[in-house]
Amino acid sequence: MALTKRPLFDPPIVKRAIRDAFVKTVNVRHMVRNPVMFVVLVGGILTTLVLVRDLASGAAGTAFTLQLALWLWFTVVFANFAEAMAEGRGKAQADTLRKSRTQTSAKRLRDPANQESFESVPADDLRKGDIVVCMPGDMIPGDGEVIEGVASVDESAITGESAPVIRESGGDRSAVTGGTRVLSDYLVIRITADPGETFLDRMIGLVEGAKRQKTPNEIALIILLSGLTIVFLFAVVTLQPFAIYSGGAVAIPILVALLVCLIPTTIGGLLSAIGIAGMDRMIQHNVIAMSGRAVEAAGDVNTLLLDKTGTITLGNRQAVEFVPAPGITREHLADRAQLASLPDETPEGRSIVVLAKQFGLRGRPLSEGEHGHLELVPFSAASRMSGVNARGLELRKGAAEAIGRWLREHGAETPAALTTEVERIAKSGGTPLVVAEREDGKARALGVIYLKDVIKGGMRERFGQLRAMGIRTVMITGDNQLTAAAIAAEAGVDDFLAEATPEDKMALIKREQAGGRLVAMTGDGTNDAPALAQADVAVAMNTGTQAAKEAGNLIDLDSNPTKLIEVVEIGKQLLITRGSLTTFSIANDVAKYFALIPAMFVATYPALQALNIMRLHSAQSAVLASVIFNALIIIALIPLALRGVRWRPAPAATILRRNLWIYGVGGIFVPFAGIKLIDMLLVLLRMV
Amino acid sequence: MTPNGWLQILFYAVVVFAITKPTGLYILKVYDGSLRWFAPVERLFYRLLGVDPEEDQHWTRYTAALLVFSAVSMLVTYVVLRLQGHLPLNPFQRPAVVGRQAFETAASFTTNTNWQSYSGETTMSYLSQMTQLAFHNFASAACGVAAAVALARGVARRSGGRIGNFWVDLIRGTLYLFLPLSFVLALLFVQQGTIQNFAHYVTVTTVEGVKQVLAMGPVASQSAIKQLGTNGGGFFNANAAHPFENPTPWTNFLSMLAIFVVPAGLTYFYGRTVKNQRHGWALWAAMFVLFAGGVTTVYWAEARGNPIHAARGVDIVTSASNPGGNMEGKEVRFGIANSALYATVTTDASCGAVNSMHDSFTPLGGMVPLVNIQLGELIFGGVGSGLYGMIVMAVLTVFIAGLMVGRTPEYLGKKIQSREVRMAMLYVLIFPAVILLFTAASSVLPAGLAGRNNAGPHGFSEMLYAFTSVTGNNGSAFAGLTGTTYYYNTMLGLGTLFGRFAMMVPMLALAGFLAERRTVPESAGTFPVTTPLFVVLLLGVILIVGALTFFPALSLGPIVEHFLMHAGRLF
């Protein structure tokens, strides 16, 4: 499997992250991009300079300044470590992917018409439009479109899924990905991507986060944090004149300590780690986000368009009931239906056999049973029915009109009672399958099999949760209105689009968007591409066509359309994590003020000792404890930033109340306890 | 503290609540154009100004119009004050106002601050008072409300950044809102005994046998608008403590009510405009909580009195015949409860009229007016500025906490992204920057230090209060600071301008940006802005983002003074 799940603190990743954290700290160009941490860096440098000056002049209190300087540097390193950890996980994934991109050679056809004449060229030499042929065991040399042949392909290098998939020319299964392997048969492929632009290359780039751009919300948050930093810069810079007025200037390192404690370093240090971790969580779910923006948009989605088949229902209809015609026993119908379906390998056929077993009918041999050899009459578009022919017995099952025609040809009629049953089943969202026999030249209808779309387990609850979160679900299906309405009601979706054409789907998306809503959908076919491009969150199936994959902004390697719901949840989790840590960071300031203000001015105004409500040991211990808390809280929150805040789908008000308790109220009180504890430790260890 | 005192405060609170909705509905009619009594007057003004009242202005044009109008009217006032000696309606031959003071006064009145470094009765001619200062009392109030109305439109509309017509808002606000209200209020004042005349000053012999000149003038009309427009500039130097201006408990009550009537009504107007009445009430509730907290603290601190007084044998125990507590600087006819309430109301809203001297309050009692202003003048606030200040805070609240519900933040359906955050942050940033930088400069420069009347933390509080007051466009004085120096006239005048326009421009930009955005329909996943939880959050953001910035400065001023007072030291 290419994309493995890893423990949060994988030792090799941690080792690399520690190294990267120091490299990032000395890289000024990297630091400038994060204004909050840049201020901390400048503060660290300033304090170090003061330390050097004090050491040179032999001033007292250098031990304190040294500790302060060290912890300021640690603050920056810790923030960079958080980011490096998040990136490290992506890089490790990318390395695994790179290994699977072994140097291959390709069989390029000299003449597309002649598959016998090819030349061996390195895969890197292939250009868009080249035609290659792949034999069993060959690695597919690049992304392309199958133009001839059907083959089973092992795509585990990309998807991690070990079961081979079928790739064939034409239709929606014609796209192949470089780095996958042909297992059987052969494929003629037209290359559709130049080297360096293949899906694998793009995936490595995305996983690695090399081209990660800040998302709109991240940019807005950075503006807010920078604004707060400037506000606190004013508060601290003006404090010196106030202090001088009051009769005692404050030492520069202490002012730096106050500033660093007040500016939102916690969220400032973890912000980019949270963003990278969000994309990483998508990857853990085998979804590749083409941009961070798509992950963010996923949290905002208002409307989910879900394809009925495969998403809401299991791919296939299943027989759930035998309804006999007048004068026929249920057992007889079951027996004949099973007989008619024995050689039928379609899922519907197999489900009929399974249902018949409930009537005590075990599987029977296909040949040499009581009716002799059973000869399959396959389904055809013209006859719209299938069945078996045996000795003296013909069985047919199919749509009501088709069987009706067959009966009339043999001088019989469909009983009126049966027609009523057929209508009942159709109205309730099922597919009626009429069974008829012709024994010894006499034809008659036996009854109807109720084939039903089976809703996947737990979908109703999930749609309920989505509704609670304010997300509307719309089922898209090719079924007629009646059937669609029945299934929609059973599955619990909010709305449905029946007899949907690609144009209808597009119109629906545009209508939703015109109302200010964000739309998410999945798709795999070429005719889905325009809608995918229009949707705000578009999950393309990896098994889909090249066009669909290019139009989507997320690609699901498992090609599981139900995953759209998880994608939305991951997007929400990313935003919740960001918001919770922002709130926590800002709420922290209250305690820090109460630690630092008395510490700074108690020498000038001993009366201000009354504000020292934590009863911290001394001015120095208070300052150090605050700065140490400020640095350590970044480390302490890295797991939360990487894993994301835990949450359960619920209405916004409920989620808000819960998070506000934990991160808002907690954010006010945790630092009081933390700073007091560190202060006691400092005293215990005689650090102050 | 007495039950009677609490009852009066409660009565005031209930009446404020009761007038919110009717006032809001009336304001709605003023600005949607459905009131037409003065249509010919309106048309005349539009023709004179050469504006098309049908034009829906882009926010840049709206802002430009507001700035040009303010600049021109400020310049005219400056010129009139400089030339008042040569102009009519000057029976007492008042000479030209000195340049620096004329600048400060023009800036102060244009910005709805009404910080006065002069005594009105001995500096201004009737012409200056009535055509210039009174004009600004109306115009600056109408400008403030116009800006708030524009922001409300920006939130409610999707109009490509168009937020209304400044000239229409200005003229309609003056004609339909402030003129009728102040006319009614002035009549009520006159009925209660507030003077309204053009008479010569009266010389009387006091009971002590001293000759005293009693100033006269059109006081009732001036006082009405100074309260309604949250201007606060007094006709007399003693402001609302003067018995000719504020003679009875009823005038006192009406004055306080007049301060809150428009700001409170605007919250209802806002709820209606953005079609979310409960959000309007949520803003009202946040304002009310801060108001209630403030008045309780002041009343408690003042009624508790000064332990040093008690130690010297002063009876500070409240009884039927003794108000007790700290009566220094308070009028006997108002007592502690009404002085505490007035001080809170006048600083919650950016009015700045005073009926007692905040300088004489106990340190904590005096800190509350200071903090009220430092919160950003949004506890009901100045007319207009209170609402838009609160809306900016609501936008920030939604942005900071909104992510916690798992969606990118949206405020009443409008996505809050980097452009909006940038403007909201600018608005929030300018305010403490001006106050802190100006106070910092004054606390080390000789010119700044020279203005203090007291040393130590109390002197610091005086400077901090002055810059807080002008930047918050409040205009109340802590008193005790000699502001008539070149340094202070200039710095305080600049403070009023920054505090008004440097904040209004980003706020109007925010209005325009919001008006460009489409509205996302509300769903169960939307961040709730109508619940008590939202009110708590909003208060948290106001206190932590807004007020904590001032905590270091406050701890070197009133906070340390409080602790020192209990240790027996005075300044």
PDB file of N, CA and C in Angstrom, chain A residues 334-388:
ATOM      1  N   ALA A 334     -41.100 -19.622  -6.438  1.00  0.00           N
ATOM      2  CA  ALA A 334     -39.720 -19.576  -5.984  1.00  0.00           C
ATOM      3  C   ALA A 334     -38.885 -20.621  -6.722  1.00  0.00           C
ATOM      4  N   ASP A 335     -39.450 -21.772  -6.863  1.00  0.00           N
ATOM      5  CA  ASP A 335     -38.736 -22.850  -7.531  1.00  0.00           C
ATOM      6  C   ASP A 335     -38.405 -22.475  -8.969  1.00  0.00           C
ATOM      7  N   ARG A 336     -39.430 -21.975  -9.677  1.00  0.00           N
ATOM      8  CA  ARG A 336     -39.224 -21.641 -11.087  1.00  0.00           C
ATOM      9  C   ARG A 336     -38.266 -20.448 -11.230  1.00  0.00           C
ATOM     10  N   ALA A 337     -38.430 -19.485 -10.313  1.00  0.00           N
ATOM     11  CA  ALA A 337     -37.570 -18.295 -10.383  1.00  0.00           C
ATOM     12  C   ALA A 337     -36.120 -18.702 -10.170  1.00  0.00           C
ATOM     13  N   GLN A 338     -35.919 -19.627  -9.226  1.00  0.00           N
ATOM     14  CA  GLN A 338     -34.544 -20.058  -8.965  1.00  0.00           C
ATOM     15  C   GLN A 338     -33.984 -20.784 -10.179  1.00  0.00           C
ATOM     16  N   LEU A 339     -34.812 -21.620 -10.738  1.00  0.00           N
ATOM     17  CA  LEU A 339     -34.387 -22.378 -11.911  1.00  0.00           C
ATOM     18  C   LEU A 339     -33.998 -21.426 -13.041  1.00  0.00           C
ATOM     19  N   ALA A 340     -34.848 -20.411 -13.231  1.00  0.00           N
ATOM     20  CA  ALA A 340     -34.598 -19.464 -14.328  1.00  0.00           C
ATOM     21  C   ALA A 340     -33.327 -18.666 -14.092  1.00  0.00           C
ATOM     22  N   SER A 341     -32.910 -18.553 -12.810  1.00  0.00           N
ATOM     23  CA  SER A 341     -31.779 -17.690 -12.498  1.00  0.00           C
ATOM     24  C   SER A 341     -30.483 -18.450 -12.282  1.00  0.00           C
ATOM     25  N   LEU A 342     -30.557 -19.757 -12.232  1.00  0.00           N
ATOM     26  CA  LEU A 342     -29.348 -20.519 -11.903  1.00  0.00           C
ATOM     27  C   LEU A 342     -28.158 -20.184 -12.797  1.00  0.00           C
ATOM     28  N   PRO A 343     -28.346 -20.158 -14.096  1.00  0.00           N
ATOM     29  CA  PRO A 343     -27.149 -19.853 -14.903  1.00  0.00           C
ATOM     30  C   PRO A 343     -26.889 -18.353 -15.018  1.00  0.00           C
ATOM     31  N   ASP A 344     -27.741 -17.547 -14.387  1.00  0.00           N
ATOM     32  CA  ASP A 344     -27.665 -16.087 -14.524  1.00  0.00           C
ATOM     33  C   ASP A 344     -26.623 -15.557 -13.531  1.00  0.00           C
ATOM     34  N   GLU A 345     -25.533 -15.053 -14.049  1.00  0.00           N
ATOM     35  CA  GLU A 345     -24.441 -14.628 -13.166  1.00  0.00           C
ATOM     36  C   GLU A 345     -24.560 -13.167 -12.716  1.00  0.00           C
ATOM     37  N   THR A 346     -25.606 -12.455 -13.143  1.00  0.00           N
ATOM     38  CA  THR A 346     -25.734 -11.059 -12.717  1.00  0.00           C
ATOM     39  C   THR A 346     -26.069 -11.021 -11.221  1.00  0.00           C
ATOM     40  N   PRO A 347     -25.721  -9.944 -10.556  1.00  0.00           N
ATOM     41  CA  PRO A 347     -26.009  -9.851  -9.118  1.00  0.00           C
ATOM     42  C   PRO A 347     -27.493 -10.018  -8.830  1.00  0.00           C
ATOM     43  N   GLU A 348     -28.352  -9.468  -9.691  1.00  0.00           N
ATOM     44  CA  GLU A 348     -29.790  -9.627  -9.481  1.00  0.00           C
ATOM     45  C   GLU A 348     -30.145 -11.112  -9.518  1.00  0.00           C
ATOM     46  N   GLY A 349     -29.608 -11.815 -10.537  1.00  0.00           N
ATOM     47  CA  GLY A 349     -29.877 -13.246 -10.691  1.00  0.00           C
ATOM     48  C   GLY A 349     -29.442 -13.998  -9.458  1.00  0.00           C
ATOM     49  N   ARG A 350     -28.257 -13.681  -8.967  1.00  0.00           N
ATOM     50  CA  ARG A 350     -27.771 -14.408  -7.793  1.00  0.00           C
ATOM     51  C   ARG A 350     -28.641 -14.131  -6.568  1.00  0.00           C
ATOM     52  N   SER A 351     -29.143 -12.896  -6.488  1.00  0.00           N
ATOM     53  CA  SER A 351     -29.951 -12.576  -5.307  1.00  0.00           C
ATOM     54  C   SER A 351     -31.268 -13.342  -5.342  1.00  0.00           C
ATOM     55  N   ILE A 352     -31.756 -13.663  -6.552  1.00  0.00           N
ATOM     56  CA  ILE A 352     -33.002 -14.448  -6.648  1.00  0.00           C
ATOM     57  C   ILE A 352     -32.745 -15.867  -6.130  1.00  0.00           C
ATOM     58  N   VAL A 353     -31.585 -16.394  -6.521  1.00  0.00           N
ATOM     59  CA  VAL A 353     -31.232 -17.730  -6.053  1.00  0.00           C
ATOM     60  C   VAL A 353     -31.156 -17.744  -4.520  1.00  0.00           C
ATOM     61  N   VAL A 354     -30.545 -16.707  -3.992  1.00  0.00           N
ATOM     62  CA  VAL A 354     -30.384 -16.633  -2.538  1.00  0.00           C
ATOM     63  C   VAL A 354     -31.738 -16.546  -1.851  1.00  0.00           C
ATOM     64  N   LEU A 355     -32.644 -15.721  -2.401  1.00  0.00           N
ATOM     65  CA  LEU A 355     -33.962 -15.559  -1.779  1.00  0.00           C
ATOM     66  C   LEU A 355     -34.737 -16.880  -1.826  1.00  0.00           C
ATOM     67  N   ALA A 356     -34.581 -17.608  -2.931  1.00  0.00           N
ATOM     68  CA  ALA A 356     -35.321 -18.871  -3.097  1.00  0.00           C
ATOM     69  C   ALA A 356     -34.889 -19.888  -2.060  1.00  0.00           C
ATOM     70  N   LYS A 357     -33.635 -19.770  -1.606  1.00  0.00           N
ATOM     71  CA  LYS A 357     -33.139 -20.722  -0.606  1.00  0.00           C
ATOM     72  C   LYS A 357     -33.981 -20.669   0.660  1.00  0.00           C
ATOM     73  N   GLN A 358     -34.578 -19.511   0.909  1.00  0.00           N
ATOM     74  CA  GLN A 358     -35.409 -19.402   2.109  1.00  0.00           C
ATOM     75  C   GLN A 358     -36.634 -20.308   2.027  1.00  0.00           C
ATOM     76  N   PHE A 359     -36.949 -20.757   0.809  1.00  0.00           N
ATOM     77  CA  PHE A 359     -38.096 -21.666   0.662  1.00  0.00           C
ATOM     78  C   PHE A 359     -37.613 -23.105   0.634  1.00  0.00           C
ATOM     79  N   GLY A 360     -36.432 -23.316   1.180  1.00  0.00           N
ATOM     80  CA  GLY A 360     -35.910 -24.679   1.288  1.00  0.00           C
ATOM     81  C   GLY A 360     -35.321 -25.187  -0.009  1.00  0.00           C
ATOM     82  N   LEU A 361     -35.172 -24.333  -0.973  1.00  0.00           N
ATOM     83  CA  LEU A 361     -34.611 -24.769  -2.241  1.00  0.00           C
ATOM     84  C   LEU A 361     -33.107 -24.576  -2.215  1.00  0.00           C
ATOM     85  N   ARG A 362     -32.405 -25.659  -2.200  1.00  0.00           N
ATOM     86  CA  ARG A 362     -30.949 -25.613  -2.215  1.00  0.00           C
ATOM     87  C   ARG A 362     -30.487 -25.410  -3.644  1.00  0.00           C
ATOM     88  N   GLY A 363     -29.254 -25.105  -3.776  1.00  0.00           N
ATOM     89  CA  GLY A 363     -28.698 -24.982  -5.122  1.00  0.00           C
ATOM     90  C   GLY A 363     -28.786 -26.314  -5.864  1.00  0.00           C
ATOM     91  N   ARG A 364     -29.103 -26.231  -7.122  1.00  0.00           N
ATOM     92  CA  ARG A 364     -29.223 -27.465  -7.901  1.00  0.00           C
ATOM     93  C   ARG A 364     -28.186 -27.476  -9.009  1.00  0.00           C
ATOM     94  N   PRO A 365     -27.771 -28.646  -9.411  1.00  0.00           N
ATOM     95  CA  PRO A 365     -26.771 -28.692 -10.494  1.00  0.00           C
ATOM     96  C   PRO A 365     -27.339 -28.101 -11.772  1.00  0.00           C
ATOM     97  N   LEU A 366     -26.492 -27.450 -12.516  1.00  0.00           N
ATOM     98  CA  LEU A 366     -26.951 -26.827 -13.755  1.00  0.00           C
ATOM     99  C   LEU A 366     -27.279 -27.872 -14.820  1.00  0.00           C
ATOM    100  N   SER A 367     -26.468 -28.925 -14.790  1.00  0.00           N
ATOM    101  CA  SER A 367     -26.713 -29.932 -15.831  1.00  0.00           C
ATOM    102  C   SER A 367     -27.334 -31.162 -15.184  1.00  0.00           C
ATOM    103  N   GLU A 368     -28.032 -31.876 -15.917  1.00  0.00           N
ATOM    104  CA  GLU A 368     -28.570 -33.177 -15.500  1.00  0.00           C
ATOM    105  C   GLU A 368     -29.378 -33.095 -14.218  1.00  0.00           C
ATOM    106  N   GLY A 369     -30.204 -32.094 -14.056  1.00  0.00           N
ATOM    107  CA  GLY A 369     -31.145 -32.074 -12.938  1.00  0.00           C
ATOM    108  C   GLY A 369     -32.414 -32.762 -13.380  1.00  0.00           C
ATOM    109  N   GLU A 370     -33.501 -32.484 -12.650  1.00  0.00           N
ATOM    110  CA  GLU A 370     -34.770 -33.116 -13.001  1.00  0.00           C
ATOM    111  C   GLU A 370     -35.256 -32.672 -14.372  1.00  0.00           C
ATOM    112  N   HIS A 371     -34.771 -31.488 -14.814  1.00  0.00           N
ATOM    113  CA  HIS A 371     -35.208 -30.981 -16.114  1.00  0.00           C
ATOM    114  C   HIS A 371     -34.145 -31.154 -17.168  1.00  0.00           C
ATOM    115  N   GLY A 372     -33.117 -31.932 -16.835  1.00  0.00           N
ATOM    116  CA  GLY A 372     -32.062 -32.134 -17.810  1.00  0.00           C
ATOM    117  C   GLY A 372     -31.166 -30.926 -17.902  1.00  0.00           C
ATOM    118  N   HIS A 373     -30.479 -30.762 -18.976  1.00  0.00           N
ATOM    119  CA  HIS A 373     -29.532 -29.664 -19.127  1.00  0.00           C
ATOM    120  C   HIS A 373     -30.257 -28.326 -19.285  1.00  0.00           C
ATOM    121  N   LEU A 374     -29.804 -27.335 -18.518  1.00  0.00           N
ATOM    122  CA  LEU A 374     -30.423 -26.008 -18.606  1.00  0.00           C
ATOM    123  C   LEU A 374     -29.636 -25.152 -19.588  1.00  0.00           C
ATOM    124  N   GLU A 375     -30.354 -24.614 -20.532  1.00  0.00           N
ATOM    125  CA  GLU A 375     -29.685 -23.797 -21.550  1.00  0.00           C
ATOM    126  C   GLU A 375     -30.046 -22.327 -21.292  1.00  0.00           C
ATOM    127  N   LEU A 376     -29.046 -21.508 -21.107  1.00  0.00           N
ATOM    128  CA  LEU A 376     -29.278 -20.101 -20.787  1.00  0.00           C
ATOM    129  C   LEU A 376     -29.760 -19.330 -22.002  1.00  0.00           C
ATOM    130  N   VAL A 377     -30.828 -18.572 -21.795  1.00  0.00           N
ATOM    131  CA  VAL A 377     -31.259 -17.618 -22.821  1.00  0.00           C
ATOM    132  C   VAL A 377     -30.839 -16.237 -22.321  1.00  0.00           C
ATOM    133  N   PRO A 378     -29.773 -15.692 -22.851  1.00  0.00           N
ATOM    134  CA  PRO A 378     -29.229 -14.462 -22.250  1.00  0.00           C
ATOM    135  C   PRO A 378     -30.133 -13.257 -22.478  1.00  0.00           C
ATOM    136  N   PHE A 379     -29.927 -12.275 -21.617  1.00  0.00           N
ATOM    137  CA  PHE A 379     -30.679 -11.018 -21.727  1.00  0.00           C
ATOM    138  C   PHE A 379     -30.234 -10.289 -22.978  1.00  0.00           C
ATOM    139  N   SER A 380     -31.162  -9.742 -23.707  1.00  0.00           N
ATOM    140  CA  SER A 380     -30.773  -8.897 -24.838  1.00  0.00           C
ATOM    141  C   SER A 380     -31.618  -7.631 -24.825  1.00  0.00           C
ATOM    142  N   ALA A 381     -31.045  -6.619 -25.387  1.00  0.00           N
ATOM    143  CA  ALA A 381     -31.756  -5.348 -25.398  1.00  0.00           C
ATOM    144  C   ALA A 381     -33.040  -5.461 -26.188  1.00  0.00           C
ATOM    145  N   ALA A 382     -33.061  -6.324 -27.196  1.00  0.00           N
ATOM    146  CA  ALA A 382     -34.251  -6.460 -28.034  1.00  0.00           C
ATOM    147  C   ALA A 382     -35.373  -7.188 -27.290  1.00  0.00           C
ATOM    148  N   SER A 383     -35.048  -8.289 -26.638  1.00  0.00           N
ATOM    149  CA  SER A 383     -36.111  -9.069 -25.991  1.00  0.00           C
ATOM    150  C   SER A 383     -36.422  -8.550 -24.589  1.00  0.00           C
ATOM    151  N   ARG A 384     -35.456  -7.908 -23.956  1.00  0.00           N
ATOM    152  CA  ARG A 384     -35.571  -7.381 -22.601  1.00  0.00           C
ATOM    153  C   ARG A 384     -36.025  -8.428 -21.600  1.00  0.00           C
ATOM    154  N   MET A 385     -35.560  -9.635 -21.833  1.00  0.00           N
ATOM    155  CA  MET A 385     -35.814 -10.676 -20.831  1.00  0.00           C
ATOM    156  C   MET A 385     -34.728 -11.721 -20.965  1.00  0.00           C
ATOM    157  N   SER A 386     -34.646 -12.576 -19.930  1.00  0.00           N
ATOM    158  CA  SER A 386     -33.701 -13.678 -19.995  1.00  0.00           C
ATOM    159  C   SER A 386     -34.411 -14.905 -19.458  1.00  0.00           C
ATOM    160  N   GLY A 387     -33.725 -16.038 -19.501  1.00  0.00           N
ATOM    161  CA  GLY A 387     -34.379 -17.238 -18.979  1.00  0.00           C
ATOM    162  C   GLY A 387     -33.570 -18.474 -19.297  1.00  0.00           C
ATOM    163  N   VAL A 388     -34.248 -19.625 -19.191  1.00  0.00           N
ATOM    164  CA  VAL A 388     -33.594 -20.901 -19.520  1.00  0.00           C
ATOM    165  C   VAL A 388     -34.552 -21.747 -20.359  1.00  0.00           C
TER     166      VAL A 388
END
